[in-house]
Short mmCIF file of C-alpha atoms in Angstrom, two decimals:
data_model
loop_
_atom_site.label_atom_id
_atom_site.label_comp_id
_atom_site.label_asym_id
_atom_site.label_seq_id
_atom_site.Cartn_x
_atom_site.Cartn_y
_atom_site.Cartn_z
CA UNK A 22 3.33 40.35 -10.76
CA UNK A 23 3.27 38.35 -14.09
CA UNK A 24 6.42 36.57 -13.17
CA UNK A 25 4.61 34.76 -10.23
CA UNK A 26 1.54 33.81 -12.41
CA UNK A 27 0.67 30.31 -11.14
CA UNK A 28 1.60 27.74 -13.79
CA UNK A 29 3.66 29.91 -15.89
CA UNK A 30 6.73 27.84 -15.94
CA UNK A 31 4.82 24.70 -16.63
CA UNK A 32 3.09 26.41 -19.41
CA UNK A 33 6.31 27.53 -21.05
CA UNK A 34 7.81 24.21 -20.76
CA UNK A 35 4.72 22.46 -22.17
CA UNK A 36 4.95 24.86 -25.13
CA UNK A 37 8.68 24.13 -25.73
CA UNK A 38 8.16 20.44 -26.56
CA UNK A 39 7.89 20.46 -30.29
CA UNK A 40 11.17 22.50 -30.38
CA UNK A 41 12.97 20.09 -28.10
CA UNK A 42 11.77 17.26 -30.45
CA UNK A 43 13.21 19.16 -33.52
CA UNK A 44 16.54 19.41 -31.58
CA UNK A 45 16.60 15.68 -30.74
CA UNK A 46 15.84 14.69 -34.33
CA UNK A 47 18.49 17.00 -35.72
CA UNK A 48 21.12 16.33 -33.06
CA UNK A 49 21.18 12.52 -32.77
CA UNK A 50 24.87 12.14 -32.82
CA UNK A 51 25.30 14.99 -30.21
CA UNK A 52 22.85 13.28 -28.05
CA UNK A 53 24.82 10.06 -27.97
CA UNK A 54 22.23 7.95 -29.92
CA UNK A 55 24.53 6.49 -32.47
CA UNK A 56 27.25 5.68 -29.96
CA UNK A 57 24.88 4.05 -27.52
CA UNK A 58 23.12 2.11 -30.28
CA UNK A 59 26.52 0.90 -31.48
CA UNK A 60 27.38 -0.51 -28.21
CA UNK A 61 24.11 -2.19 -27.84
CA UNK A 62 24.40 -3.89 -31.37
CA UNK A 63 27.87 -5.12 -30.51
CA UNK A 64 26.83 -6.72 -27.21
CA UNK A 65 23.61 -8.27 -28.67
CA UNK A 66 21.76 -8.49 -25.34
CA UNK A 67 19.28 -11.12 -24.72
CA UNK A 68 17.18 -9.34 -22.24
CA UNK A 69 16.39 -5.66 -21.53
CA UNK A 70 15.84 -4.10 -18.09
CA UNK A 71 14.83 -0.50 -17.24
CA UNK A 72 15.27 1.30 -13.99
CA UNK A 73 13.64 4.55 -13.33
CA UNK A 74 11.47 6.54 -10.74
CA UNK A 75 8.36 8.84 -11.14
CA UNK A 76 7.69 10.26 -14.38
CA UNK A 77 10.67 8.47 -15.89
CA UNK A 78 9.24 5.10 -14.85
CA UNK A 79 6.44 5.86 -17.33
CA UNK A 80 9.01 6.41 -20.03
CA UNK A 81 10.52 3.14 -19.02
CA UNK A 82 7.29 1.37 -19.31
CA UNK A 83 6.77 2.80 -22.85
CA UNK A 84 10.37 1.56 -23.70
CA UNK A 85 9.37 -1.83 -22.39
CA UNK A 86 6.64 -2.10 -25.05
CA UNK A 87 9.23 -0.93 -27.69
CA UNK A 88 11.80 -3.49 -26.65
CA UNK A 89 9.28 -6.32 -26.64
CA UNK A 90 7.43 -5.30 -29.73
CA UNK A 91 10.15 -3.88 -31.89
CA UNK A 92 13.24 -5.53 -30.80
CA UNK A 93 11.56 -8.96 -30.00
CA UNK A 94 13.42 -9.10 -26.70
CA UNK A 95 11.95 -9.83 -23.12
CA UNK A 96 12.00 -6.64 -21.05
CA UNK A 97 11.19 -5.73 -17.59
CA UNK A 98 11.22 -2.98 -15.05
CA UNK A 99 13.64 -3.19 -12.22
CA UNK A 100 12.88 -2.70 -8.52
CA UNK A 101 16.01 -0.61 -7.48
CA UNK A 102 15.62 -1.65 -3.90
CA UNK A 103 16.48 -5.32 -4.70
CA UNK A 104 20.09 -4.19 -5.41
CA UNK A 105 20.29 -1.28 -2.96
CA UNK A 106 18.27 -2.12 0.25
CA UNK A 107 18.40 -5.87 -0.25
CA UNK A 108 21.90 -6.09 -1.68
CA UNK A 109 20.77 -8.52 -4.47
CA UNK A 110 23.53 -9.33 -7.05
CA UNK A 111 21.82 -11.09 -9.87
CA UNK A 112 23.75 -12.50 -12.82
CA UNK A 113 23.24 -9.89 -15.50
CA UNK A 114 25.48 -11.18 -18.41
CA UNK A 115 23.74 -10.75 -21.87
CA UNK A 116 21.52 -8.07 -20.13
CA UNK A 117 21.04 -4.42 -21.25
CA UNK A 118 20.11 -2.10 -18.44
CA UNK A 119 18.74 1.13 -19.18
CA UNK A 120 18.52 3.91 -16.42
CA UNK A 121 16.22 6.82 -17.17
CA UNK A 122 16.11 10.01 -15.13
CA UNK A 123 15.44 13.56 -15.72
CA UNK A 124 18.08 14.73 -13.43
CA UNK A 125 20.36 11.62 -13.29
CA UNK A 126 20.88 12.33 -9.39
CA UNK A 127 18.87 9.73 -7.53
CA UNK A 128 21.31 7.70 -5.64
CA UNK A 129 19.11 4.31 -6.06
CA UNK A 130 19.36 4.61 -9.77
CA UNK A 131 22.91 5.38 -9.84
CA UNK A 132 23.68 2.44 -7.56
CA UNK A 133 21.50 0.13 -9.65
CA UNK A 134 23.46 0.88 -12.85
CA UNK A 135 26.78 0.51 -10.87
CA UNK A 136 25.72 -2.91 -9.62
CA UNK A 137 24.39 -3.90 -12.99
CA UNK A 138 27.69 -3.06 -14.66
CA UNK A 139 29.55 -5.01 -12.07
CA UNK A 140 27.29 -8.03 -12.61
CA UNK A 141 27.94 -8.18 -16.36
CA UNK A 142 25.30 -5.88 -17.98
CA UNK A 143 25.77 -3.27 -20.64
CA UNK A 144 24.48 -0.08 -18.90
CA UNK A 145 23.07 3.02 -20.68
CA UNK A 146 21.78 6.21 -19.03
CA UNK A 147 19.10 8.47 -20.67
CA UNK A 148 18.96 11.73 -18.83
CA UNK A 149 18.68 15.43 -19.17
CA UNK A 150 21.95 16.03 -17.57
CA UNK A 151 25.14 14.78 -19.33
CA UNK A 152 27.22 15.71 -16.21
CA UNK A 153 25.06 13.63 -13.81
CA UNK A 154 26.14 10.75 -11.59
CA UNK A 155 23.89 8.43 -13.57
CA UNK A 156 25.54 9.44 -16.73
CA UNK A 157 28.97 8.71 -15.32
CA UNK A 158 27.91 5.36 -13.97
CA UNK A 159 26.89 3.94 -17.32
CA UNK A 160 28.87 2.59 -20.24
CA UNK A 161 26.86 4.98 -22.60
CA UNK A 162 24.90 7.93 -22.11
CA UNK A 163 21.95 9.57 -24.16
CA UNK A 164 21.19 13.18 -23.54
CA UNK A 165 17.49 13.98 -24.16
CA UNK A 166 18.50 17.65 -24.96
CA UNK A 167 15.42 19.10 -23.24
CA UNK A 168 17.23 21.99 -21.72
CA UNK A 169 16.82 23.14 -18.14
CA UNK A 170 13.42 22.19 -16.64
CA UNK A 171 12.38 24.62 -13.94
CA UNK A 172 8.73 23.49 -13.12
CA UNK A 173 8.62 20.68 -10.53
CA UNK A 174 6.23 18.81 -12.71
CA UNK A 175 8.15 17.22 -15.65
CA UNK A 176 6.76 17.83 -19.12
CA UNK A 177 9.16 18.37 -21.78
CA UNK A 178 11.75 16.12 -20.16
CA UNK A 179 9.24 13.31 -20.43
CA UNK A 180 8.47 13.48 -24.02
CA UNK A 181 12.03 14.15 -24.81
CA UNK A 182 12.83 10.78 -23.00
CA UNK A 183 10.04 9.02 -25.03
CA UNK A 184 11.61 10.26 -28.34
CA UNK A 185 15.04 9.52 -27.29
CA UNK A 186 14.29 6.00 -26.36
CA UNK A 187 12.36 5.52 -29.59
CA UNK A 188 15.30 6.76 -31.65
CA UNK A 189 17.80 4.73 -29.62
CA UNK A 190 15.97 1.48 -30.10
CA UNK A 191 15.31 2.21 -33.65
CA UNK A 192 18.97 2.64 -34.29
CA UNK A 193 19.63 -0.77 -32.62
CA UNK A 194 17.17 -2.28 -35.04
CA UNK A 195 18.64 -0.23 -37.98
CA UNK A 196 22.12 1.21 -37.65
CA UNK A 197 21.17 3.98 -39.94
CA UNK A 198 18.18 5.24 -37.91
CA UNK A 199 15.71 4.48 -40.66
CA UNK A 200 12.78 5.03 -38.32
CA UNK A 201 13.62 8.73 -37.85
CA UNK A 202 11.57 9.78 -40.71
CA UNK A 203 8.44 8.38 -39.13
CA UNK A 204 8.96 10.83 -36.20
CA UNK A 205 9.77 13.93 -38.29
CA UNK A 206 6.17 14.99 -38.52
CA UNK A 207 5.75 15.09 -34.63
CA UNK A 208 6.94 18.66 -33.97
CA UNK A 209 4.56 20.19 -36.35
CA UNK A 210 1.70 17.99 -35.16
CA UNK A 211 2.73 18.91 -31.57
CA UNK A 212 2.56 22.64 -32.36
CA UNK A 213 -0.99 22.24 -33.86
CA UNK A 214 -2.22 20.33 -30.74
CA UNK A 215 -0.85 22.82 -28.31
CA UNK A 216 -2.63 25.77 -30.38
CA UNK A 217 -5.91 24.06 -29.12
CA UNK A 218 -5.38 24.84 -25.66
CA UNK A 219 -8.68 26.62 -25.25
CA UNK A 220 -10.34 23.14 -25.79
CA UNK A 221 -8.62 21.78 -22.87
CA UNK A 222 -9.37 24.80 -20.78
CA UNK A 223 -12.98 24.22 -21.36
CA UNK A 224 -12.63 20.50 -20.41
CA UNK A 225 -10.75 21.55 -17.27
CA UNK A 226 -13.90 23.56 -16.10
CA UNK A 227 -15.80 20.34 -16.31
CA UNK A 228 -13.39 18.72 -13.94
CA UNK A 229 -12.59 21.52 -11.65
CA UNK A 230 -14.17 20.02 -8.65
CA UNK A 231 -13.57 16.37 -9.16
CA UNK A 232 -11.92 14.77 -6.24
CA UNK A 233 -11.25 11.33 -7.81
CA UNK A 234 -10.49 10.35 -11.39
CA UNK A 235 -9.49 7.16 -13.24
CA UNK A 236 -7.16 7.11 -16.29
CA UNK A 237 -7.00 4.17 -18.63
CA UNK A 238 -5.30 3.04 -21.84
CA UNK A 239 -3.92 -0.03 -23.48
CA UNK A 240 -0.63 -1.05 -25.09
CA UNK A 241 1.67 2.11 -25.97
CA UNK A 242 -1.10 4.29 -24.38
CA UNK A 243 -0.99 2.69 -20.89
CA UNK A 244 2.19 4.71 -19.96
CA UNK A 245 0.21 7.80 -21.13
CA UNK A 246 -2.57 6.91 -18.64
CA UNK A 247 -0.12 6.51 -15.91
CA UNK A 248 1.73 9.77 -16.60
CA UNK A 249 -1.60 11.63 -17.01
CA UNK A 250 -2.67 10.39 -13.41
CA UNK A 251 0.63 11.53 -11.91
CA UNK A 252 0.35 14.89 -13.45
CA UNK A 253 -3.15 15.29 -11.94
CA UNK A 254 -1.99 14.12 -8.61
CA UNK A 255 1.12 16.21 -8.32
CA UNK A 256 -0.13 19.40 -9.73
CA UNK A 257 -3.98 19.58 -8.95
CA UNK A 258 -4.13 17.21 -5.97
CA UNK A 259 -6.69 15.03 -7.65
CA UNK A 260 -6.68 11.31 -6.39
CA UNK A 261 -6.21 9.92 -9.86
CA UNK A 262 -5.62 6.14 -10.44
CA UNK A 263 -4.34 4.61 -13.64
CA UNK A 264 -5.38 1.18 -14.84
CA UNK A 265 -4.66 -0.66 -18.05
CA UNK A 266 -7.92 -1.16 -20.10
CA UNK A 267 -7.65 -4.92 -19.43
CA UNK A 268 -7.14 -4.54 -15.61
CA UNK A 269 -9.94 -1.94 -15.35
CA UNK A 270 -12.48 -4.52 -16.44
CA UNK A 271 -11.68 -6.62 -13.27
CA UNK A 272 -11.97 -5.28 -9.71
CA UNK A 273 -11.36 -1.60 -10.48
CA UNK A 274 -14.66 -1.34 -12.59
CA UNK A 275 -16.45 -1.23 -9.27
CA UNK A 276 -14.83 2.20 -8.61
CA UNK A 277 -16.58 3.72 -11.72
CA UNK A 278 -19.80 5.70 -11.20
CA UNK A 279 -21.06 8.98 -12.67
CA UNK A 280 -19.21 11.07 -10.06
CA UNK A 281 -15.73 9.47 -10.97
CA UNK A 282 -14.54 10.82 -14.36
CA UNK A 283 -12.72 8.47 -16.56
CA UNK A 284 -9.99 9.80 -18.82
CA UNK A 285 -9.48 7.14 -21.60
CA UNK A 286 -6.67 7.22 -24.15
CA UNK A 287 -7.72 5.45 -27.39
CA UNK A 288 -4.87 5.46 -29.94
CA UNK A 289 -5.03 4.82 -33.73
CA UNK A 290 -3.70 1.27 -33.47
CA UNK A 291 -3.84 -2.00 -31.75
CA UNK A 292 -4.05 -0.55 -28.30
CA UNK A 293 -7.03 1.68 -29.27
CA UNK A 294 -8.76 -1.38 -30.91
CA UNK A 295 -8.38 -3.34 -27.56
CA UNK A 296 -10.15 -0.41 -25.91
CA UNK A 297 -13.29 -1.07 -27.77
CA UNK A 298 -14.25 -3.58 -25.19
CA UNK A 299 -13.60 -1.17 -22.44
CA UNK A 300 -15.69 1.82 -23.49
CA UNK A 301 -19.09 0.07 -23.56
CA UNK A 302 -18.45 -1.27 -20.12
CA UNK A 303 -17.81 2.32 -18.84
CA UNK A 304 -21.03 3.39 -20.60
CA UNK A 305 -22.96 0.68 -18.59
CA UNK A 306 -21.67 2.38 -15.43
CA UNK A 307 -22.83 5.59 -16.63
CA UNK A 308 -19.21 7.05 -16.36
CA UNK A 309 -18.33 10.55 -17.41
CA UNK A 310 -15.79 9.50 -20.01
CA UNK A 311 -13.26 12.13 -21.61
CA UNK A 312 -11.53 10.44 -24.44
CA UNK A 313 -8.24 11.55 -25.96
CA UNK A 314 -7.24 9.96 -29.19
CA UNK A 315 -8.88 8.63 -32.34
CA UNK A 316 -11.74 10.78 -33.51
CA UNK A 317 -14.28 8.08 -33.96
CA UNK A 318 -13.82 7.19 -30.18
CA UNK A 319 -13.85 10.75 -29.10
CA UNK A 320 -17.29 11.21 -30.82
CA UNK A 321 -18.65 8.40 -28.67
CA UNK A 322 -17.49 9.93 -25.40
CA UNK A 323 -19.22 12.60 -23.24
CA UNK A 324 -16.29 14.93 -23.96
CA UNK A 325 -12.86 14.53 -25.59
CA UNK A 326 -9.98 15.81 -27.60
CA UNK A 327 -9.23 14.28 -31.01
CA UNK A 328 -5.73 13.65 -32.07
CA UNK A 329 -4.50 13.44 -35.75
CA UNK A 330 -4.85 10.06 -37.48
CA UNK A 331 -2.14 8.17 -39.27
CA UNK A 332 0.58 8.55 -36.57
CA UNK A 333 2.49 5.26 -36.03
CA UNK A 334 1.07 3.79 -32.79
CA UNK A 335 4.60 3.52 -31.18
CA UNK A 336 4.81 7.40 -31.56
CA UNK A 337 1.39 8.22 -30.51
CA UNK A 338 2.41 8.61 -26.75
CA UNK A 339 4.29 11.90 -27.52
CA UNK A 340 1.02 13.43 -28.79
CA UNK A 341 -1.30 11.81 -26.43
CA UNK A 342 0.19 13.28 -23.28
CA UNK A 343 0.12 16.91 -24.50
CA UNK A 344 -3.64 17.47 -23.72
CA UNK A 345 -3.32 15.75 -20.33
CA UNK A 346 -0.26 17.98 -19.31
CA UNK A 347 -2.47 20.99 -20.33
CA UNK A 348 -5.47 19.55 -18.43
CA UNK A 349 -3.39 19.04 -15.26
CA UNK A 350 -2.15 22.54 -15.41
CA UNK A 351 -5.74 24.12 -16.02
CA UNK A 352 -7.28 22.11 -13.33
CA UNK A 353 -4.55 23.03 -10.91
CA UNK A 354 -4.77 26.83 -11.68
CA UNK A 355 -8.63 26.74 -11.70
CA UNK A 356 -8.46 25.36 -8.11
CA UNK A 357 -6.18 28.09 -7.03
CA UNK A 358 -3.02 26.03 -6.95
CA UNK A 359 0.45 26.67 -8.50
CA UNK A 360 1.63 23.73 -10.60
CA UNK A 361 5.12 25.05 -10.82
CA UNK A 362 5.61 24.42 -7.11
CA UNK A 363 3.54 21.63 -5.83
CA UNK A 364 3.31 21.26 -1.96
CA UNK A 365 5.87 19.00 -0.53
CA UNK A 366 7.77 18.21 -3.74
CA UNK A 367 11.04 19.23 -5.24
CA UNK A 368 12.65 18.98 -8.61
CA UNK A 369 15.05 16.16 -7.59
CA UNK A 370 13.80 13.46 -5.41
CA UNK A 371 16.71 11.42 -3.90
CA UNK A 372 15.62 8.01 -2.99
CA UNK A 373 17.88 5.37 -1.57
#
């Protein structure tokens, strides 16, 4: 039956993403963006900490770049177990802690925000569920407005998190949300990229039998590399490892050979420029490089998928991940798997 076609839900949710972005851009106040940003400005934190798991952890890493580059504040990723399993109670005065979760139901994230609030931090939850325990535990909540996500592999909730975090921190910088206009072109660009699904289907045939892959990127694109690896692991069961372009040139470069495809994200910005030292080293190893990003870099790779130019680098991750979501789905289906229901996984993972 068509209703049981493998990957049907994942395909539908990938396709929804531009509509989700339009909704979030139009309904910022309803999402809680203005209220959360106002609280952050009033408290004027000196440090930003992010706490998340899984796909949301990659959104947190993206936001870490935003906080350090655009807000000019030191930022870090929290290890939840320090406050849950180990019972640590750090002094968190003048700290902003942002918890990011699709469901808002993971007990360790909820407890981390509860402890952070008790220790003096301002806490903000970014979820796809306004009634979640994480939303209730925080001083402020931002709803990413992605709508119900039925496929186990998160797609639309991930890019909605990216956009919500961008819009939130932009409002902290500028109370009027002046950077929103820079994001308004994203939905149409996303629709155009998703219309090129046939290109990704062809690339998927190239990697249908790959057992190992490496993903890499720098700067704002490093979270994309990590999320791409996770999507390939959880849907197509490929052993995929993600490295920043800088780290790849150290020990991990020894892993690269013609039988290990490398998926490289080369954005149109500082991070993409930094990858110019990486691509020649991969060529020396005779790597099969699939490049997603700037057309000039794609032209030099074995295969690739060009993204539109002129998109601000801090917004490029919303577009970069789309071809990797499609790739993971196609590779999984081509292997006879169902990416809507990966083995051993459920939609909500409750870690303690």
